[in-house]
PDB file of C-alpha atoms in Angstrom:
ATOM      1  CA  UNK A 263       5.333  -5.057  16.508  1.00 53.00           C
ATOM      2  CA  UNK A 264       6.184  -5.070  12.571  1.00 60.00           C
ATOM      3  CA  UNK A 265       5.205  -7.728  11.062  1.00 82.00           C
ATOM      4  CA  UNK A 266       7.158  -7.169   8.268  1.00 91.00           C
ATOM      5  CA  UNK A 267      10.684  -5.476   8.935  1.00 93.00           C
ATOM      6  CA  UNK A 268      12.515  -3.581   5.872  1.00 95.00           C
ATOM      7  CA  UNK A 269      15.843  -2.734   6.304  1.00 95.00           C
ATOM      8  CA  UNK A 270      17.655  -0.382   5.220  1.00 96.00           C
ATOM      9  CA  UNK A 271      14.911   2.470   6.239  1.00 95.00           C
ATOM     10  CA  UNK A 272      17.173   4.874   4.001  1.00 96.00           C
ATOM     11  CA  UNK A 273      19.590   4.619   1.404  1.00 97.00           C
ATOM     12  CA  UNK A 274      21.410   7.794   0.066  1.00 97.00           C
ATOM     13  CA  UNK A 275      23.788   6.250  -3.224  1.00 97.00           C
ATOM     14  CA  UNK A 276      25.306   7.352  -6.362  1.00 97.00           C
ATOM     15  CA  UNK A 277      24.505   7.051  -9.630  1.00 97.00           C
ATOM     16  CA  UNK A 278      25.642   3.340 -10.793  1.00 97.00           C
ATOM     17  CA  UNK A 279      25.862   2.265  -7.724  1.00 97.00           C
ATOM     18  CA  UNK A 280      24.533  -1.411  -6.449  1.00 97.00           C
ATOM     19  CA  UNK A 281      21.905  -1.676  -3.518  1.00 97.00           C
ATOM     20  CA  UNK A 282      20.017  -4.676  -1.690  1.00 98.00           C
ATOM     21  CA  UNK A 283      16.940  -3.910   0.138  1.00 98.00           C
ATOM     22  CA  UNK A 284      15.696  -6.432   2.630  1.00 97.00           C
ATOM     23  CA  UNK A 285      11.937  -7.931   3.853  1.00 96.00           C
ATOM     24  CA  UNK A 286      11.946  -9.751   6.905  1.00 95.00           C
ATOM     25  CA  UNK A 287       9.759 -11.705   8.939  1.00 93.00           C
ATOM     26  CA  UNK A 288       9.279 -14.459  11.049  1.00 90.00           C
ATOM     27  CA  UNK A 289       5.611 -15.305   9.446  1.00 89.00           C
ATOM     28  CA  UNK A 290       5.530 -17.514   6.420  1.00 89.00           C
ATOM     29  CA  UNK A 291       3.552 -15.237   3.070  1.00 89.00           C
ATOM     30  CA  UNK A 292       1.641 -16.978   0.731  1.00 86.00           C
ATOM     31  CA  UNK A 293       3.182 -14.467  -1.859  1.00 87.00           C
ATOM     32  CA  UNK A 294       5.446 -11.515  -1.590  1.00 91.00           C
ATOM     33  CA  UNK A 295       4.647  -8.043  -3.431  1.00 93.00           C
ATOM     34  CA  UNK A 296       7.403  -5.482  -4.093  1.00 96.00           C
ATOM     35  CA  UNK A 297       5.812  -1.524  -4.696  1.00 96.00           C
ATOM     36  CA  UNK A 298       6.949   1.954  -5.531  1.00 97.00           C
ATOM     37  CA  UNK A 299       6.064   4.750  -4.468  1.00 96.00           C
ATOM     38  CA  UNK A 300       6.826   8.319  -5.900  1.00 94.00           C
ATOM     39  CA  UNK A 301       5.821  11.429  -3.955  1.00 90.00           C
ATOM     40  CA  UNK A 302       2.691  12.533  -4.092  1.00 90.00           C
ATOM     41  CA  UNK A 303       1.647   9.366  -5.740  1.00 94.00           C
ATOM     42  CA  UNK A 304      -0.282   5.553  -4.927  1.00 95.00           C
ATOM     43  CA  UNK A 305       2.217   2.476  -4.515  1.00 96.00           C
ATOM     44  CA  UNK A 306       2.573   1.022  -8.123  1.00 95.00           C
ATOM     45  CA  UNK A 307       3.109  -2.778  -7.884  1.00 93.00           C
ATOM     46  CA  UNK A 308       6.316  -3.965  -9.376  1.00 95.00           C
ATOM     47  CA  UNK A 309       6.205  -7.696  -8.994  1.00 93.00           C
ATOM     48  CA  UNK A 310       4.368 -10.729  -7.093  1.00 91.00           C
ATOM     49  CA  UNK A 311       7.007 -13.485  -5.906  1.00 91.00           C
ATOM     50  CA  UNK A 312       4.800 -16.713  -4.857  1.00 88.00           C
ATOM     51  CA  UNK A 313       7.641 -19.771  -4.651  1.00 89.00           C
ATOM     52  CA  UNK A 314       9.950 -20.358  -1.876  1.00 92.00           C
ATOM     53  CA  UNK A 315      12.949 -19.527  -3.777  1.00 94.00           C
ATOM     54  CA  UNK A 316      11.503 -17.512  -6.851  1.00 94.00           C
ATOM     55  CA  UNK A 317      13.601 -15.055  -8.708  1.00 96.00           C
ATOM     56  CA  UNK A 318      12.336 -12.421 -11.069  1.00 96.00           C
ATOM     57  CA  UNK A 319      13.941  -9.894 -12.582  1.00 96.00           C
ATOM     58  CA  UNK A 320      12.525  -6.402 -13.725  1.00 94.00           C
ATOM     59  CA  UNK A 321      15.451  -5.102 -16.067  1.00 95.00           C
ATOM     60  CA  UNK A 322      17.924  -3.880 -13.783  1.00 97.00           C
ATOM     61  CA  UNK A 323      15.774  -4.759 -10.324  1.00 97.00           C
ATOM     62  CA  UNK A 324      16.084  -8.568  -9.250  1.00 97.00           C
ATOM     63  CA  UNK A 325      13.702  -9.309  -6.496  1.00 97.00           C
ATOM     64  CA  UNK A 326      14.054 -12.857  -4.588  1.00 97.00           C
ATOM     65  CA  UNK A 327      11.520 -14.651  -2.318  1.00 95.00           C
ATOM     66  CA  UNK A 328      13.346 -16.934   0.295  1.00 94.00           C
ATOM     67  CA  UNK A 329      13.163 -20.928   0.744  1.00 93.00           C
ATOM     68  CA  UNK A 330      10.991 -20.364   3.643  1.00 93.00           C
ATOM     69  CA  UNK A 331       8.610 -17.743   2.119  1.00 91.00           C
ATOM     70  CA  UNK A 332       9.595 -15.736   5.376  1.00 93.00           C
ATOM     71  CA  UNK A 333      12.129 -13.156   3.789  1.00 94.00           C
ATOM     72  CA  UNK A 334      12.770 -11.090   0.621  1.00 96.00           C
ATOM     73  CA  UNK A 335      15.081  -8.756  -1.026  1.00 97.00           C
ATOM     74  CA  UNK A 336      15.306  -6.332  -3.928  1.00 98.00           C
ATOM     75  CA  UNK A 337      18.667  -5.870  -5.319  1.00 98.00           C
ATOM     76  CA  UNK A 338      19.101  -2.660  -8.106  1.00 97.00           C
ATOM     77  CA  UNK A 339      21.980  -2.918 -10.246  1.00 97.00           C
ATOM     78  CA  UNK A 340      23.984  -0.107 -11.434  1.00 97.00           C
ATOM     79  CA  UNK A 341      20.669   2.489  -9.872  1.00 97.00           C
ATOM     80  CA  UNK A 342      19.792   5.822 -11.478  1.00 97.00           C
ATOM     81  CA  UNK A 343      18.120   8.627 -10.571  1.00 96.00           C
ATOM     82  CA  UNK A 344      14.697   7.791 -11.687  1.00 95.00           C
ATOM     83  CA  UNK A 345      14.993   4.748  -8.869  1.00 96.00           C
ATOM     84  CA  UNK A 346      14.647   7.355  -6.370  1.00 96.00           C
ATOM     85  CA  UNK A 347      11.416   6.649  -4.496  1.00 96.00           C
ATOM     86  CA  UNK A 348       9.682   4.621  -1.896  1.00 97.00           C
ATOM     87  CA  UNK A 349      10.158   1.056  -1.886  1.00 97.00           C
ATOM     88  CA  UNK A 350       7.284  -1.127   0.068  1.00 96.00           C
ATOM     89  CA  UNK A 351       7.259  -4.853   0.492  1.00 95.00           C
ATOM     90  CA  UNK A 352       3.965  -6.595   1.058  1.00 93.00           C
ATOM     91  CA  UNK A 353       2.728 -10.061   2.286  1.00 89.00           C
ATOM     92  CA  UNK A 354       0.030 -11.969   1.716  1.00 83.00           C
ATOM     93  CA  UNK A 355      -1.509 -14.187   4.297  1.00 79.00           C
ATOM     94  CA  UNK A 356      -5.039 -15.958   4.305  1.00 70.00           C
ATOM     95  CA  UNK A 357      -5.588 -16.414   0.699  1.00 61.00           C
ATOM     96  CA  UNK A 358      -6.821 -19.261  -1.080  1.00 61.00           C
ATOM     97  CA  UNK A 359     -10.290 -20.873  -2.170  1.00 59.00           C
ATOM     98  CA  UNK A 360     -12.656 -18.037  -1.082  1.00 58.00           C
ATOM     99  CA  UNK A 361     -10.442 -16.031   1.255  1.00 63.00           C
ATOM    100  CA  UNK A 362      -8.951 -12.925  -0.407  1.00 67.00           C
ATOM    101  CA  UNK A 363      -6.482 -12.797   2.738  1.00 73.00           C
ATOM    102  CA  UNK A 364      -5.071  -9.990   3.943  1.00 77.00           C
ATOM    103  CA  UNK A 365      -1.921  -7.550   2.794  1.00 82.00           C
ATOM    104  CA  UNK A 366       0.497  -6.291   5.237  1.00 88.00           C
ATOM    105  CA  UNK A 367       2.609  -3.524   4.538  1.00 92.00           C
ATOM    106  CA  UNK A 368       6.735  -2.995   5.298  1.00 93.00           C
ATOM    107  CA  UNK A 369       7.964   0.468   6.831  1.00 93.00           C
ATOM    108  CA  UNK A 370       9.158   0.617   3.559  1.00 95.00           C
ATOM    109  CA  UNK A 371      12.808   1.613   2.586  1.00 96.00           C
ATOM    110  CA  UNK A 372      13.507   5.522   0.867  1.00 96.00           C
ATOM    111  CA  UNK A 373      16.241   5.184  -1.349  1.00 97.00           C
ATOM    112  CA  UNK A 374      17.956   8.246  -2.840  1.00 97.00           C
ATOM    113  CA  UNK A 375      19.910   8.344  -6.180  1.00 97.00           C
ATOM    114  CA  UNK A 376      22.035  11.040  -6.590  1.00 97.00           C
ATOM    115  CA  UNK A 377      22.802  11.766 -10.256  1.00 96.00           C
TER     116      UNK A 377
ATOM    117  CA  UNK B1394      -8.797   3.396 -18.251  1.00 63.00           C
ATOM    118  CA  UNK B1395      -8.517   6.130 -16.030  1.00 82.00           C
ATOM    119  CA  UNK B1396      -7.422   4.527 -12.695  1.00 94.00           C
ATOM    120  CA  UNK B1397      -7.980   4.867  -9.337  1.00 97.00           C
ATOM    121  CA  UNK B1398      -9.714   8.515  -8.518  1.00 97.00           C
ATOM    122  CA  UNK B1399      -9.628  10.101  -5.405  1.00 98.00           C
ATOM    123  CA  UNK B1400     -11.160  13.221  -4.234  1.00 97.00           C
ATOM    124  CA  UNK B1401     -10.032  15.652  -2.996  1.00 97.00           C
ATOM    125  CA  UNK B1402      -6.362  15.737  -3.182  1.00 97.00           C
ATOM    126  CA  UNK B1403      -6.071  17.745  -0.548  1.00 97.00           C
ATOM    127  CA  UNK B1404      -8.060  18.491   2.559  1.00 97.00           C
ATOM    128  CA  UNK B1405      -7.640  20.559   5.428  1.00 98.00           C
ATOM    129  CA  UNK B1406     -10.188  20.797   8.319  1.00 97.00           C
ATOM    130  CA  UNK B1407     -10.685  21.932  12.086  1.00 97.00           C
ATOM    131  CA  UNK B1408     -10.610  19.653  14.771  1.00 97.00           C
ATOM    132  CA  UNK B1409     -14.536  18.700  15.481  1.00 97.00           C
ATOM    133  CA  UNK B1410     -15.514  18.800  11.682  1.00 97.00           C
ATOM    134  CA  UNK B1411     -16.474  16.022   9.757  1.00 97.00           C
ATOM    135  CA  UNK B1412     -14.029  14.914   6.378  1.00 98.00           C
ATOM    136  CA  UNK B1413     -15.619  12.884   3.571  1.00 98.00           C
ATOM    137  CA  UNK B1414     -12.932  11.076   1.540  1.00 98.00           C
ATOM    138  CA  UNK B1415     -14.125   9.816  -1.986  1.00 98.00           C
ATOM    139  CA  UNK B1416     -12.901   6.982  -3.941  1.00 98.00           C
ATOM    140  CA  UNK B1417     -14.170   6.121  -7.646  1.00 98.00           C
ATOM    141  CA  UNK B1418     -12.658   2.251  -8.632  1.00 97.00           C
ATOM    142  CA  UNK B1419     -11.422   1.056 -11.433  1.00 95.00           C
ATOM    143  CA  UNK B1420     -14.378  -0.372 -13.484  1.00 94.00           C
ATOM    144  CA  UNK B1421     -14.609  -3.963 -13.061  1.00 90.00           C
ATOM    145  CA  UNK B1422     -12.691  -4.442 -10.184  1.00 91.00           C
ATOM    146  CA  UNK B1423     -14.500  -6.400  -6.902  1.00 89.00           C
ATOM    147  CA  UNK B1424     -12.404  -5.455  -4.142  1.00 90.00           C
ATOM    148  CA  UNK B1425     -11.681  -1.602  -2.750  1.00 94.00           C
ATOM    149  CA  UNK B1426      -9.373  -1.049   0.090  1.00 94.00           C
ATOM    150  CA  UNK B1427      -9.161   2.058   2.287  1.00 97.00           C
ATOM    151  CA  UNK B1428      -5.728   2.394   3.579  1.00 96.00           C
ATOM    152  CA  UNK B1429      -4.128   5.116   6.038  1.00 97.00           C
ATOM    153  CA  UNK B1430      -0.346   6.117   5.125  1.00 96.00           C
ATOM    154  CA  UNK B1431       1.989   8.257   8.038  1.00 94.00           C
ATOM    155  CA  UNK B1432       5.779   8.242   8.591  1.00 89.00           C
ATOM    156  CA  UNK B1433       5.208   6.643  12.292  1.00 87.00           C
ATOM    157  CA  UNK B1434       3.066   3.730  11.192  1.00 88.00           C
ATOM    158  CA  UNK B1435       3.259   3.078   7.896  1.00 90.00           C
ATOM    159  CA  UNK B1436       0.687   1.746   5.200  1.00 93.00           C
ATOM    160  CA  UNK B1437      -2.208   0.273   7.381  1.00 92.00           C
ATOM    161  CA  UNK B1438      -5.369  -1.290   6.007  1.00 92.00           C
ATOM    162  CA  UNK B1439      -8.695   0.077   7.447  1.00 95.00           C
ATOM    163  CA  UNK B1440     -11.615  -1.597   5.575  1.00 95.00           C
ATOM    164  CA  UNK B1441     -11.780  -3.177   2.086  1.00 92.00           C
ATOM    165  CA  UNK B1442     -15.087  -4.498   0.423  1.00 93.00           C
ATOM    166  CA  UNK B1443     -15.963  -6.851  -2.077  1.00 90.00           C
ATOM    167  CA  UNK B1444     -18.615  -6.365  -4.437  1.00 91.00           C
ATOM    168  CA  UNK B1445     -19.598  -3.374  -2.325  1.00 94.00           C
ATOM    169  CA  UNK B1446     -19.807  -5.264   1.093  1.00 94.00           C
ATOM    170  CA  UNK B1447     -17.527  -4.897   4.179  1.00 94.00           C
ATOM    171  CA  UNK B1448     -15.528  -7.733   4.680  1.00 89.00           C
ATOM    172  CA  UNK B1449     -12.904  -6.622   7.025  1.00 88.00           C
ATOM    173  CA  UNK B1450     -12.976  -3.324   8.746  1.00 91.00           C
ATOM    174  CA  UNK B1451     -10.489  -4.519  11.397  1.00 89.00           C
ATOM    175  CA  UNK B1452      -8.328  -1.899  11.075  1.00 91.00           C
ATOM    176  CA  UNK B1453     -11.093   0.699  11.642  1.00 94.00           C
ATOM    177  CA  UNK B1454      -9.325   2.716  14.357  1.00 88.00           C
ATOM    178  CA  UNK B1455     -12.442   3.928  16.088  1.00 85.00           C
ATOM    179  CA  UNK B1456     -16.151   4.544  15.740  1.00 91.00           C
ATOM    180  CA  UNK B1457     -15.393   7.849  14.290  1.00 96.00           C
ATOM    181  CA  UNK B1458     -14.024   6.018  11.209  1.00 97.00           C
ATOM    182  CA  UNK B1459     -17.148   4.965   8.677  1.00 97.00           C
ATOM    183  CA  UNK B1460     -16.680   3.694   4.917  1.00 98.00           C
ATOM    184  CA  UNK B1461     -19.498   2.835   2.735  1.00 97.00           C
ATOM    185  CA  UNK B1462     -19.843   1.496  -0.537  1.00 97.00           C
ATOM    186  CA  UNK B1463     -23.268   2.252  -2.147  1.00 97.00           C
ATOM    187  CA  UNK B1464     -22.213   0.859  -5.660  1.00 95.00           C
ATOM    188  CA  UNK B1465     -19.397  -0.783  -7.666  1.00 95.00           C
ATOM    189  CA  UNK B1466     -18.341   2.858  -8.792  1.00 96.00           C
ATOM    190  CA  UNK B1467     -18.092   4.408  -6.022  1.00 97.00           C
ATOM    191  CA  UNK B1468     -16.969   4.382  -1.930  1.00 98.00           C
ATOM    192  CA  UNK B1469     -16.649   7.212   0.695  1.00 98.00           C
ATOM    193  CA  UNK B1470     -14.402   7.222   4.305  1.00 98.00           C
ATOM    194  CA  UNK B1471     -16.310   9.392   6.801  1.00 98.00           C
ATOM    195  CA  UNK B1472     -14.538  10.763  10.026  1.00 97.00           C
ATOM    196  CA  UNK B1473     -16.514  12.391  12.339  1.00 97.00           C
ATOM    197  CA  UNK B1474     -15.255  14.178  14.371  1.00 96.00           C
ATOM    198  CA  UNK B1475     -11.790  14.715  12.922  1.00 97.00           C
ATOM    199  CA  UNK B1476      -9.032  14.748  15.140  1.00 96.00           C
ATOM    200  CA  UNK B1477      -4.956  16.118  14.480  1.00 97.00           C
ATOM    201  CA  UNK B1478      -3.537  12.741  14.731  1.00 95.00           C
ATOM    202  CA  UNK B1479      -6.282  11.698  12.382  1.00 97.00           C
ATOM    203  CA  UNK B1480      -3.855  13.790   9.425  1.00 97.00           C
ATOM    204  CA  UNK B1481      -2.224  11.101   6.893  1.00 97.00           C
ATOM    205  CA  UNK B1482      -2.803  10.081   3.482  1.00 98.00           C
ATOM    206  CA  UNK B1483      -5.316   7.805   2.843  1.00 98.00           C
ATOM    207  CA  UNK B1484      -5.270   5.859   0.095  1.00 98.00           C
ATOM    208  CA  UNK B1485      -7.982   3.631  -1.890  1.00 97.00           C
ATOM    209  CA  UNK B1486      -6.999   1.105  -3.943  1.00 95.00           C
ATOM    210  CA  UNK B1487      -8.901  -1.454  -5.970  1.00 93.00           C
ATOM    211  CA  UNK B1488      -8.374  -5.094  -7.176  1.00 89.00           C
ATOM    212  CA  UNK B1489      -9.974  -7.955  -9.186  1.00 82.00           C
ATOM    213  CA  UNK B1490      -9.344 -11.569  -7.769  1.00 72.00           C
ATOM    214  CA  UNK B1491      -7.187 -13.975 -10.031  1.00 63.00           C
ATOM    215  CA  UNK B1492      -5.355 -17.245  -9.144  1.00 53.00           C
ATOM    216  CA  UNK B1493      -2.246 -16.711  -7.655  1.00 51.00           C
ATOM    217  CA  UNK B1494      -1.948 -12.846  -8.181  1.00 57.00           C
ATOM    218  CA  UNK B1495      -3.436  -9.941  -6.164  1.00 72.00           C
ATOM    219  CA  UNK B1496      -2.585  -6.850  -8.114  1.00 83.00           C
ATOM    220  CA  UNK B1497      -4.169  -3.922  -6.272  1.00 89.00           C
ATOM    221  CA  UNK B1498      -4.021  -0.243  -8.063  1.00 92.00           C
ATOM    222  CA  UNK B1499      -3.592   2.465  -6.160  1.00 95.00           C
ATOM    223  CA  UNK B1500      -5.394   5.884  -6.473  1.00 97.00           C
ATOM    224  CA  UNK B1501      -3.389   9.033  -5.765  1.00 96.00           C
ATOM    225  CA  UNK B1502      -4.447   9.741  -2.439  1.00 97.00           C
ATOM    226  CA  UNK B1503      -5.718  12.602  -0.090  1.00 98.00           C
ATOM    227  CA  UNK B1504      -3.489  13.901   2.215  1.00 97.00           C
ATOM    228  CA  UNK B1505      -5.715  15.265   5.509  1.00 98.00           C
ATOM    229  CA  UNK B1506      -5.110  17.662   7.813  1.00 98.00           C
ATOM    230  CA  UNK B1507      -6.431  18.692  10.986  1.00 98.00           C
ATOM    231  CA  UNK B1508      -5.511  21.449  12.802  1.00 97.00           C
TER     232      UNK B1508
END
């Protein structure tokens, strides 16, 4: 069982197109991290979401942590093809005071810009 | 700063032989992670220390899966003996604790195989 469910897996778009990726789960997260990941490369963090209900944006990415801390989403606008890549999600249970908690990784969702 | 360093970058090895995976931290950083990356299952944690001890090594898969961390520089992931479904990417990653942010950096990985 996933613990964290990303949807779409893939995502095959053109150039200026929108997209929404989606995190969901039916555990509440402490915080929310978002992460790319090019091939042949680590996960690169792109941004921590801690508030039920947080928006950030990142440029032309806008990431949103739901009411419930449960769910997420990362929406590109107008996408290029340098956004190709891996996208992970990744929650954060357990911490606080002296607990570091624990991260738990999504399937993760490949998304494919073509030019 | 450097990053993250992993050695090697590649490996390939027989089933039966034993695989040492090197990790180098980020200097200053408390925590180091050990993580296992494959289509099937994803980004899964195996062990991560803090200043050099084991604090989790729940996701361990079996005893043929050892990780030490002799100093704050430096970390190894042993398996012996290798197995083919053993063949992933491991990643290491490394972190220093703040309040309300978890930022873990990501070395480039080594991608194992056993044949």
């Amino acid at each position: 069982t996933q613990l964290l469910e990303q949807s779409p897996q893939f995502l095959s778009i053109q150039e200026g197109e929108n997209l929404t990726v989606y995190c969901n789960s039916s555990s509440v997260f402490s915080s929310l991290q978002w992460y790319r990941q090019e091939p042949g490369e680590g996960p690169v963090l792109l941004v921590t979401v801690v508030t039920g209900g947080e928006v950030k944006k990142l440029k032309r990415l806008t990431f949103q942590f739901g009411d419930a801390r449960k769910d997420s989403s990362l929406h590109i606008t107008a996408a290029q093809p340098g956004d190709t890549g891996l996208y992970l999600c990744a929650g954060w249970r357990g911490a606080g005071g002296t607990s570091y908690g624990k991260l738990t990784f999504g399937q993760g969702t490949i998304l494919t810009v073509h030019p | 700063d450097a990053g993250v360093i992993q050695s090697p970058r590649h490996e390939v090895t027989e089933m039966g032989q034993e695989v040492t995976l090197r990790c180098k931290p980020i200097s200053g950083h408390d925590y180091l992670f050990w993580y296992r990356q494959t289509m099937m299952r994803g980004l899964e944690l195996l062990i991560y220390f803090n200043n050099n001890v084991p604090i989790d090594d729940s996701g361990m898969p079996e005893d043929r899966f050892s990780a030490k961390m002799p100093n704050a520089s430096f970390s190894t992931l042993k398996i012996q003996p290798s197995e083919p479904r053993d063949s992933a990417v491991y990643f290491c990653a490394s972190s220093f604790r703040r309040v309300g942010a978890y930022e873990q950096y990501f070395g480039p990985g080594t991608r194992l195989t056993v044949t």
